[in-house]
Coordinates of C-alpha atoms in Angstrom, one line a residue:
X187 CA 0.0 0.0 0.0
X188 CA 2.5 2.2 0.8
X189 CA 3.8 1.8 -3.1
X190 CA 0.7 3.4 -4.9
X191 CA 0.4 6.7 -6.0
X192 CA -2.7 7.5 -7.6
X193 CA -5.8 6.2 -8.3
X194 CA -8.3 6.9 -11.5
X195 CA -11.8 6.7 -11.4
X196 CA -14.8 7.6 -13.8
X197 CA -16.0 10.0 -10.9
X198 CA -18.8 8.5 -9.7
X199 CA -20.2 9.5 -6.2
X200 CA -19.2 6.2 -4.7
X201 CA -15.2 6.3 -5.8
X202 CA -14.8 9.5 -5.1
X203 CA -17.6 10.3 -2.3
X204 CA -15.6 13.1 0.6
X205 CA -16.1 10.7 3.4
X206 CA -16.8 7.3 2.2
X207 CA -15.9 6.6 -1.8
X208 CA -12.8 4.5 -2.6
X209 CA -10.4 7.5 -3.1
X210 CA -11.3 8.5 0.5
X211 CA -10.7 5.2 2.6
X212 CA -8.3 4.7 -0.2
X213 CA -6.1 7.9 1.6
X214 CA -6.7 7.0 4.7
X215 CA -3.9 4.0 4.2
X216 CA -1.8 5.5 2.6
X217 CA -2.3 9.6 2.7
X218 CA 0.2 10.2 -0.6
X219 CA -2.6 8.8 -3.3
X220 CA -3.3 11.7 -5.7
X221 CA -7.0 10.8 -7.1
X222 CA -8.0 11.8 -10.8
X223 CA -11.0 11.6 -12.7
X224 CA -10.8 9.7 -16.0
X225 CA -9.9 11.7 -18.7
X226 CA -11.6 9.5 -21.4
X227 CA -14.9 9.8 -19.0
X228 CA -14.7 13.7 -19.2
X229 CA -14.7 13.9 -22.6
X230 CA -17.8 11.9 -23.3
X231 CA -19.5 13.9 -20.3
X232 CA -18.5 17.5 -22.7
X233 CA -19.9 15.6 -25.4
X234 CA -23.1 14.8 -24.0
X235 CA -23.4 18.1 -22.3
X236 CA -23.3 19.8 -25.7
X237 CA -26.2 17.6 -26.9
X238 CA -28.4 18.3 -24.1
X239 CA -28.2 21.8 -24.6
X240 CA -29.4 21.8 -28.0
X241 CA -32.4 22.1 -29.4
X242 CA -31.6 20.6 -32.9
X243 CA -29.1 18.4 -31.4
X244 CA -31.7 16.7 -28.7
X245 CA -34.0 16.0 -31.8
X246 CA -31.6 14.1 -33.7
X247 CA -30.5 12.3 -30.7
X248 CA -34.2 11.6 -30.6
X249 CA -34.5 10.5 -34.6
X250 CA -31.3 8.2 -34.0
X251 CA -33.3 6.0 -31.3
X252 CA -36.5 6.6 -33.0
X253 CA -35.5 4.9 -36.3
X254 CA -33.4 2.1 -34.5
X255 CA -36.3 1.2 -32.2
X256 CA -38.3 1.1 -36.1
X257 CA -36.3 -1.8 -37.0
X258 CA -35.5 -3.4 -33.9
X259 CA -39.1 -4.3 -33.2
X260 CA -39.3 -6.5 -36.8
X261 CA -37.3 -8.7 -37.9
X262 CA -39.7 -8.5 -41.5
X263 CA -38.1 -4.7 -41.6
X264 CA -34.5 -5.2 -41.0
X265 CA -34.8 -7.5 -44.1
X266 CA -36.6 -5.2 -46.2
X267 CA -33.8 -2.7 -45.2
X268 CA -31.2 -5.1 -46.2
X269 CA -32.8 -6.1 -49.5
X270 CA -32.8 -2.3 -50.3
X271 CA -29.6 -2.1 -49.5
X272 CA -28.4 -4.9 -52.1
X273 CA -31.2 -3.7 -54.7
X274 CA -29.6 0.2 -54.3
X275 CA -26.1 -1.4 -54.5
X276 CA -25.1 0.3 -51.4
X277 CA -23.2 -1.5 -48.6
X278 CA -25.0 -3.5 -45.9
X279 CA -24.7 -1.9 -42.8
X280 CA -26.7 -2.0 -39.5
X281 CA -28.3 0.6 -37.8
X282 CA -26.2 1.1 -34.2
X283 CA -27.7 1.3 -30.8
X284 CA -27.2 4.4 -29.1
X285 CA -25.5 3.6 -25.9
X286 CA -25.9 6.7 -22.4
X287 CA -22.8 5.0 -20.8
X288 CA -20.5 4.2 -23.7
X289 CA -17.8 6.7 -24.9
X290 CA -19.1 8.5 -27.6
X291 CA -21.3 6.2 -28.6
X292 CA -23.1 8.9 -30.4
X293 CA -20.3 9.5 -33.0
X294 CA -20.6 5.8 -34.5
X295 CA -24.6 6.4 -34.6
X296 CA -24.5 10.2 -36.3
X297 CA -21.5 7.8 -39.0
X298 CA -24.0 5.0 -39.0
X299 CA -26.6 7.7 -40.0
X300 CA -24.7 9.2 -42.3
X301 CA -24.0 5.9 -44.0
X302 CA -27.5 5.2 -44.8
X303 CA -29.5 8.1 -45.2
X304 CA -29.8 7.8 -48.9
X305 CA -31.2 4.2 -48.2
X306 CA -33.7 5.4 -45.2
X307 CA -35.4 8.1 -47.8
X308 CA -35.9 5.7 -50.2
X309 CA -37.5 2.9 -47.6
X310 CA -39.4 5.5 -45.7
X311 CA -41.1 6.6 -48.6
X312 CA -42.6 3.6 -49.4
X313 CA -43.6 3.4 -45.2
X314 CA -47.4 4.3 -44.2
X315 CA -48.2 5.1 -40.7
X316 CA -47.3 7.7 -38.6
X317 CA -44.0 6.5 -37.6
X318 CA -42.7 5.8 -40.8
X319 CA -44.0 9.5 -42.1
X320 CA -42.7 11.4 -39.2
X321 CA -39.3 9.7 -39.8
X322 CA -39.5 10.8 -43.2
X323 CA -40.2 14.1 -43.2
X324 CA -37.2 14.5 -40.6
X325 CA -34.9 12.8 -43.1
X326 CA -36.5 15.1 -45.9
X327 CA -34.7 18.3 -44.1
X328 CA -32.3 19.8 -45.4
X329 CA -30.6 20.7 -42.5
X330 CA -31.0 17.6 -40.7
X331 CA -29.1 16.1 -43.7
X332 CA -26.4 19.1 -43.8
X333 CA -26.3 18.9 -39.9
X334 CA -25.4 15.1 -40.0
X335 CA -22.6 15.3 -42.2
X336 CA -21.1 18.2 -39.8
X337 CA -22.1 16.6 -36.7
X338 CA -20.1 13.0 -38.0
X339 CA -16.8 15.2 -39.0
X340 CA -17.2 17.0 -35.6
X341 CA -17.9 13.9 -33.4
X342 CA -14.3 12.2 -35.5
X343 CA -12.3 14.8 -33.8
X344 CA -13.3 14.2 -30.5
X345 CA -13.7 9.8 -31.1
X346 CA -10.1 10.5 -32.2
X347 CA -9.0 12.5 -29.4
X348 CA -10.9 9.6 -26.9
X349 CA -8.8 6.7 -28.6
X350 CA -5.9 8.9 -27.4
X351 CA -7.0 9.0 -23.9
X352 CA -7.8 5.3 -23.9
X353 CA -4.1 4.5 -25.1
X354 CA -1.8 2.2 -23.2
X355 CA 1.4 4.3 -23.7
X356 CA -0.7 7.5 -22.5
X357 CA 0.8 9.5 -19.7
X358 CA -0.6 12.3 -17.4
X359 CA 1.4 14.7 -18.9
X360 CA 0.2 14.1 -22.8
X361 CA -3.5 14.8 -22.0
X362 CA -3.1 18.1 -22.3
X363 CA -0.7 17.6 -25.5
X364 CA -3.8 15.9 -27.1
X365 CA -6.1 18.1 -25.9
X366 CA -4.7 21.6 -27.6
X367 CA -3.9 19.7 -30.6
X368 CA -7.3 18.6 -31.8
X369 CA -9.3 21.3 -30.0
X370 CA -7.4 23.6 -32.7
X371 CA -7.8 21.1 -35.2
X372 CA -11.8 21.8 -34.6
X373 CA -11.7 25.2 -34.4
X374 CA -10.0 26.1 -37.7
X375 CA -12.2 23.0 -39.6
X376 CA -15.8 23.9 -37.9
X377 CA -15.3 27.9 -36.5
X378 CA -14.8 31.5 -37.2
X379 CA -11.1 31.7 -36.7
X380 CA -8.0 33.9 -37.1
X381 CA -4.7 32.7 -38.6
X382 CA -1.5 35.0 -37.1
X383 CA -4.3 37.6 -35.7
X384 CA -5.5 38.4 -39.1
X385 CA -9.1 38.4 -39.9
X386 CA -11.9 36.6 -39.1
X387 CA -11.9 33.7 -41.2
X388 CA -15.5 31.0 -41.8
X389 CA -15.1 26.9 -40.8
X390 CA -12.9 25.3 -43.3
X391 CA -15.2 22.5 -44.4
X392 CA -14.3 19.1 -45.5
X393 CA -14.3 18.2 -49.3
X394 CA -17.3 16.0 -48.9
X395 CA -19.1 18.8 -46.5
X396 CA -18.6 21.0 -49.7
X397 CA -19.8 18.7 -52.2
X398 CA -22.4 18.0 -50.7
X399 CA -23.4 22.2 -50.2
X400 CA -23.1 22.6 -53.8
X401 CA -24.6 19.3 -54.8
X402 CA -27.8 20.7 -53.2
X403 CA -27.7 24.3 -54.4
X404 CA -27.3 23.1 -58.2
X405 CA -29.9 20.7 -57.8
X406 CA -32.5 23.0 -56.0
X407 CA -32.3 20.3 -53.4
X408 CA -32.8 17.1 -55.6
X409 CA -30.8 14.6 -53.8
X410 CA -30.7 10.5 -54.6
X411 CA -33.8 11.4 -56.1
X412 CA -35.8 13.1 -53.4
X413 CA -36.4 16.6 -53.2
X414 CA -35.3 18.0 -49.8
X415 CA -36.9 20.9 -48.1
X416 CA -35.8 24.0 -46.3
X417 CA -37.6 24.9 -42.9
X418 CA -37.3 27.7 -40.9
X419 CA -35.2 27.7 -38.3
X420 CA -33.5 29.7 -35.4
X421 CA -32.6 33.3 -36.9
X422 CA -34.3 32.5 -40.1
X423 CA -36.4 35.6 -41.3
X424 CA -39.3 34.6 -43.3
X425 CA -39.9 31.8 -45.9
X426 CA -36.5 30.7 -47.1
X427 CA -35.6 29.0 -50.8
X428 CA -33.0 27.3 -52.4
X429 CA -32.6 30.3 -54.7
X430 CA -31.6 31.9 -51.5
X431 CA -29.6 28.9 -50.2
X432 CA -26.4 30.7 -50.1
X433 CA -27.3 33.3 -47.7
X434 CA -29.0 30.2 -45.6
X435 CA -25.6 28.4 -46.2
X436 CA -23.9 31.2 -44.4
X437 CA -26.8 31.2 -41.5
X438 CA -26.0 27.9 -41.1
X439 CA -22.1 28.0 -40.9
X440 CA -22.8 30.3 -37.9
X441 CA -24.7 27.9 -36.3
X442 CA -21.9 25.2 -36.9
X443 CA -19.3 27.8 -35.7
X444 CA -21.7 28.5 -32.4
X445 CA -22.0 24.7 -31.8
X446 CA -18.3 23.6 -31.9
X447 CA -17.4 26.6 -29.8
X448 CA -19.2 25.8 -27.7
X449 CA -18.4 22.1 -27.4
X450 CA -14.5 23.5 -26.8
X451 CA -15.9 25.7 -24.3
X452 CA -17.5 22.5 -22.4
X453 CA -14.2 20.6 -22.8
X454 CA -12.2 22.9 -21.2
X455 CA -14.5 23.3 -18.5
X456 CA -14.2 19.8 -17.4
X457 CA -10.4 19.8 -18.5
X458 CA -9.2 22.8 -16.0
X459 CA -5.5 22.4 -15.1
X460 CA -6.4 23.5 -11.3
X461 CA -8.9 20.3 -11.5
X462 CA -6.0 18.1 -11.1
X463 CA -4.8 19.7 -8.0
X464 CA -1.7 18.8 -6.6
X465 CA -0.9 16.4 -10.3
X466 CA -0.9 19.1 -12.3
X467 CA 2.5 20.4 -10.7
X468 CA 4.0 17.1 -13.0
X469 CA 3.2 19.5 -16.1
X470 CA 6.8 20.7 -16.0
X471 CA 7.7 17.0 -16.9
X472 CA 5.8 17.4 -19.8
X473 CA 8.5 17.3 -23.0
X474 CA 6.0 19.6 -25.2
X475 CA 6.5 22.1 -21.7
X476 CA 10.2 21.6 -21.8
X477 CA 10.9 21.8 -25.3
X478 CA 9.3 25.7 -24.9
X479 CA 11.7 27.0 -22.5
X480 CA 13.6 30.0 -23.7
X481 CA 17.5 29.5 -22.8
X482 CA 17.2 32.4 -20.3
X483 CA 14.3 30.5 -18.5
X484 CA 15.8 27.8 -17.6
X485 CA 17.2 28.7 -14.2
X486 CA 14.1 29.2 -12.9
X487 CA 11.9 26.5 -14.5
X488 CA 9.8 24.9 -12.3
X489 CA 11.3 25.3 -8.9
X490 CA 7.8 26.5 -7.5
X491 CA 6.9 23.1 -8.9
X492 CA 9.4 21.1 -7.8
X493 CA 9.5 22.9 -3.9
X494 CA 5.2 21.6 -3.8
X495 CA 6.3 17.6 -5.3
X496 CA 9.3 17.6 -3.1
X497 CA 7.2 18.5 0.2
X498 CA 4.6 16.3 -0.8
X499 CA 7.0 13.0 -1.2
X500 CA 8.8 14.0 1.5
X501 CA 10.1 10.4 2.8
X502 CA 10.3 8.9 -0.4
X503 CA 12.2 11.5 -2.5
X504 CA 15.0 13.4 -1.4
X505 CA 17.4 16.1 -2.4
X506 CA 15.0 17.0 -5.6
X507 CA 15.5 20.0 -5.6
X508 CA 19.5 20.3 -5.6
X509 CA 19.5 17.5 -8.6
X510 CA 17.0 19.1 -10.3
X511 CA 18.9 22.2 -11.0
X512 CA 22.2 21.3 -10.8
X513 CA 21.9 18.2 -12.9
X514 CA 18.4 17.5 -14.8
X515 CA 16.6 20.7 -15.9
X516 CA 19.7 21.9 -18.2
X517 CA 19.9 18.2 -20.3
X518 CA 16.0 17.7 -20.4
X519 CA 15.4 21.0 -21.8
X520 CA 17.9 20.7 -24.5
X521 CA 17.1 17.2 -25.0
X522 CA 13.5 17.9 -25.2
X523 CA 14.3 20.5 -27.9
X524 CA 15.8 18.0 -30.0
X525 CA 13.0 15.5 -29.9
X526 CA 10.7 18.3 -30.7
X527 CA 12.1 19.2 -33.7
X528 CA 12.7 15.4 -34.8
X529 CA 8.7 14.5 -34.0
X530 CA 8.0 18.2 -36.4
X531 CA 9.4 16.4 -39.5
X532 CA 7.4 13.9 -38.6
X533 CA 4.4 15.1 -37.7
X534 CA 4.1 13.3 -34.2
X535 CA 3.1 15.2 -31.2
X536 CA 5.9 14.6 -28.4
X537 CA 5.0 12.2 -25.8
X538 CA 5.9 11.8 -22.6
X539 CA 7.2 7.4 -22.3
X540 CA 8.6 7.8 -25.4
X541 CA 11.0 10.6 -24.6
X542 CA 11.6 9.3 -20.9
X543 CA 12.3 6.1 -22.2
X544 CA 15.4 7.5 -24.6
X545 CA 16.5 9.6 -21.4
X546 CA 16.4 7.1 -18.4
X547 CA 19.8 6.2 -18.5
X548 CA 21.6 9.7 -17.6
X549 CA 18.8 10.2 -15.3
X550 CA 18.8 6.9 -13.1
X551 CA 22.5 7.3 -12.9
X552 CA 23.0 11.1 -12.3
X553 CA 19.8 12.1 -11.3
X554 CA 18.5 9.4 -9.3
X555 CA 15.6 11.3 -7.2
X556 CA 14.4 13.4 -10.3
X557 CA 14.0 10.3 -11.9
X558 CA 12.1 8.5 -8.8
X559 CA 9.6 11.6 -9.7
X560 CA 9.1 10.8 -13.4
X561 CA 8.3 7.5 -12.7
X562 CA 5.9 8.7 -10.1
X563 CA 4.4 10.7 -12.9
X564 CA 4.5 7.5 -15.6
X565 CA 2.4 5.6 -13.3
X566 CA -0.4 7.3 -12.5
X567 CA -2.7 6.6 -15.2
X568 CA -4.7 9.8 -16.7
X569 CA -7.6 7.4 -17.9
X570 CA -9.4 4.1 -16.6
X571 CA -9.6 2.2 -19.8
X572 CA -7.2 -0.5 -18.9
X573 CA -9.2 -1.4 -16.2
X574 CA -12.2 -1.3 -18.6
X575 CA -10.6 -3.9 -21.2
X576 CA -9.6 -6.3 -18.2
X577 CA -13.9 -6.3 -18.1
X578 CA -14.6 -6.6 -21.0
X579 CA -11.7 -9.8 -21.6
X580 CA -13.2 -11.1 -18.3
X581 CA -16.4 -11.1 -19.8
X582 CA -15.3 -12.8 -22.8
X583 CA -13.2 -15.1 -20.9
X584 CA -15.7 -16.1 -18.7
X585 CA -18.9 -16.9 -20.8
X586 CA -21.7 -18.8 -20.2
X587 CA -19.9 -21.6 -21.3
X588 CA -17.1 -21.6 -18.9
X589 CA -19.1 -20.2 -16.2
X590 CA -16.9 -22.4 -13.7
X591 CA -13.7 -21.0 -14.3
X592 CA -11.3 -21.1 -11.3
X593 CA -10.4 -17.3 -10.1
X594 CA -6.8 -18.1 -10.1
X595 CA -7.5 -19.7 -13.9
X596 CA -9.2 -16.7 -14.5
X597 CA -6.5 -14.4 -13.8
X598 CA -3.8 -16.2 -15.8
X599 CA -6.5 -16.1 -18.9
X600 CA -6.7 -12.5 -18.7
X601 CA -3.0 -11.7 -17.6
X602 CA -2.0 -13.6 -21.2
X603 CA -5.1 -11.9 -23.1
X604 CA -4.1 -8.2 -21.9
X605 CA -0.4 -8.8 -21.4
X606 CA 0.7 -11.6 -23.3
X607 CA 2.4 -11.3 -27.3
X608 CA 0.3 -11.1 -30.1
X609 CA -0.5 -14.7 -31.3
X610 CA 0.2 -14.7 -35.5
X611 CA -2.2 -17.1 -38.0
X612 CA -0.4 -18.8 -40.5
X613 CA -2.3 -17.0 -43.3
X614 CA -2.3 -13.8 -42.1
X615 CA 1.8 -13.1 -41.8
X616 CA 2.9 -11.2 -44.5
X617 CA 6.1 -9.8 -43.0
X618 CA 7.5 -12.0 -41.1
X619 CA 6.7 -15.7 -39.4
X620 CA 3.7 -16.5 -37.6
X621 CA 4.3 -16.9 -33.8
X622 CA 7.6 -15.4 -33.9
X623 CA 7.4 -13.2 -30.7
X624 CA 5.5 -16.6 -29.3
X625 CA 8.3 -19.0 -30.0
X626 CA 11.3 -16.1 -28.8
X627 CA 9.1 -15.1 -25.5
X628 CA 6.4 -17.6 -24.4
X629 CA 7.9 -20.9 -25.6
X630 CA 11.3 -21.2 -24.1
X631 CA 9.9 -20.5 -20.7
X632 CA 7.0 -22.6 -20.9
X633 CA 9.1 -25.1 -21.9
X634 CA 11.6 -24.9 -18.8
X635 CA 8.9 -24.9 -16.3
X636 CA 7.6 -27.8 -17.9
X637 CA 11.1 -30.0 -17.3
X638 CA 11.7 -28.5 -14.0
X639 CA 8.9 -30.6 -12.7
X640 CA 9.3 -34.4 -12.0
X641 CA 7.6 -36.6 -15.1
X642 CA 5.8 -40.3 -14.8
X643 CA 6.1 -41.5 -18.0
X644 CA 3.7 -44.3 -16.8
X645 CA 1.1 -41.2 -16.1
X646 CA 2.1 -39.1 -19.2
X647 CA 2.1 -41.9 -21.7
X648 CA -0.6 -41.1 -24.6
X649 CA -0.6 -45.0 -25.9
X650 CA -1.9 -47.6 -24.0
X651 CA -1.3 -48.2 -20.1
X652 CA 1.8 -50.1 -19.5
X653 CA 0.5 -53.3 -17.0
X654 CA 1.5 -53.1 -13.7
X655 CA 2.6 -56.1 -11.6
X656 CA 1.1 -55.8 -7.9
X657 CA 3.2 -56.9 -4.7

């Protein structure tokens, strides 16, 4: 106990309840524990903050479960859909469940959406009922249509930027890395943004967002053979037309611009450095912070910081301040320089265990407590989704087939799932032998455990028994 360091959590009331959640009794052991709320978990909670506050947002959120709830009820419709679907030529998919408690469950539905539209006008057209024709004059919209395809490119950014958080390799310092780099990325693709202070310049829409705008303006909104509609909405003055679809285009980039602002707004609301409390003094570790230090800054670079760790680990580190002047800030700053300009040419951000991992051997040797503190900072994990795959290989593990699994059988099944080296089929190496990292890693110790223990031949014997003569 007197090992850990931090604990992550999805922030539910009992983990990190004041008196009695897990993070609480948790301290009381051992009174070092730094507790953090899941960074993958945050990001979903922005993202379904933004749709709750949303008029147009909460009624496509609505449409999504309305039309899968449609199909789930019959099994007669889901093969109509799919006949239409091979009779269209158009690939088969499935209409996706929305999910409250999954990550971003939303962006596969709004894709999954997307993805069909063209087929779901064409088979709720031929639907009676009320259902059916409320469905269809949702998906006859125009800006439900134009709203999808935003909404899908929007939701990527931030699916992208929750595959980051749910990374192995991630550390607690790269969250914020990740964080600037695609909440930019969404500001100059969806808002009204300046470039070097100049201007005030519109969303920088994808090719397909574009093709699709001008598709529907030259068309008078004829699309896959069904003529969309305009409706008024929000500032809208008046009857609107497709003759006057650009000025509605430009309404409507406003209302993109206003939505994805404020969905940055609600991310960095729930991603405030002063939310991680003592943990985000561990920012000067960072290599993207390091790499920015001017040369006449780096006398005094994070001595605050390090003066708040040191007190804190008092007992367990030592002398951090004196090494960290004297022997580590000077080398990691001009080796975090270095790295910086090598990930540019690349194209890579610059990440925390990667960087750490080329610098550990100075650091160990001539700065041994500085680098006691950036392991402290490489093990506390800035998201829970490690802990969510062991569940979800447990569950797989343990089926209702092998419902009586041993715990202890259990464990070694999951420690070889999660852990273990990727297990190669003969067909599908193309580079280099199947089960090579097996045979090199697995093998050769299975094998000496295996002759360490005493053999019966008469026991082990696959032919028949050998007789046995009694007395």
């Amino acid at each position: 106990m007197k090992k850990i360091v931090g604990f992550t959590s999805d922030g539910a009331s009992v983990m990190v309840g004041e008196h009695k959640g897990v993070a609480a009794l948790l301290k009381k052991e051992c009174p070092g524990v730094l507790s953090l709320h899941c960074a993958a978990h945050k990001l979903a909670l922005s993202c379904a903050d933004l749709f709750k506050g949303d008029e147009e947002l909460l009624l496509l959120d609505g449409m999504i479960s309305k039309i899968y709830g449609y199909f789930k009820v019959s099994p007669l419709r889901r093969e109509d859909l799919r006949s239409l679907q091979e009779l269209l030529k158009a690939k088969e998919y499935k209409l996706l469940k929305p999910h409250a408690v999954r990550w971003l469950s939303r962006a596969r539905c709004i894709r999954r959406l997307k993805e069909l539209y063209p087929v779901l006008l064409e088979y709720f057209k031929q639907e009676t009922g009320p259902n059916a024709e409320a469905i269809y004059s949702w998906l006859k919209n125009a800006h439900n249509l134009i709203l999808t395809y935003i909404l899908d490119e929007i939701l990527d950014v931030t699916a992208r930027l929750s595959c980051c958080f749910q990374s192995s390799d991630l550390a607690l310092v790269d969250v914020n890395t990740w964080l600037e780099g695609e909440l930019k990325l969404l500001e100059m693709k969806f808002t009204y943004h300046k470039i070097s202070g100049k201007g005030n310049l519109p969303p920088e829409f994808s090719k397909a967002i574009n093709e699709l705008l001008a598709s529907l303006k030259e068309s008078g909104g004829r699309w896959h053979g069904h003529d969309l509609h305009l409706s008024v909405q929000g500032t809208d003055e008046g009857a609107v037309s497709w003759a006057t679809f650009g000025a509605e285009l430009f309404r409507k980039k406003k209302y993109i611009s206003t939505l994805c602002t404020d969905l940055i707004a609600l991310i960095r609301e729930r991603f405030p450095k002063e939310a991680l409390g003592l943990a985000a003094h561990f920012r000067i570790l960072s290599p993207e912070e390091l790499a920015g230090v001017g040369d006449d800054e780096i006398e005094e670079y994070g001595l605050e910081d390090i003066k708040t760790l040191g007190e804190w680990y008092t007992g367990r580190i030592g002398h951090l301040r004196e090494q960290w002047i004297t022997r580590a800030v000077h080398k990691l700053v001009q080796a975090a320089k270095k790295a910086k300009k090598k990930a540019e040419e690349k194209d890579l951000p610059l990440l925390a265990r990667e960087f750490y991992k080329k610098e550990r051997g100075w650091l160990k040797a001539g700065a041994p407590e500085v680098w006691k503190l950036i392991q402290i900072m490489l093990v506390m994990q800035p998201a829970s989704a490690e802990v969510e795959r062991g569940f979800s290989a447990m569950n797989d593990i343990k089926s209702s087939e092998r419902n009586l699994l041993d715990i202890s059988t259990l464990d070694k099944l999951m420690r070889v799932r999660l852990c273990g080296p990727e297990i190669r089929i003969q067909h599908q190496a193309a580079d280099r032998p199947p089960y090579e990292e097996f045979d090199a890693c697995i093998l050769p110790l299975a094998l000496k455990h295996w002759h360490s223990k005493k053999r019966c031949p008469e026991r082990s014997c696959h032919g028949p028994r050998p007789k046995r003569v009694k007395g």
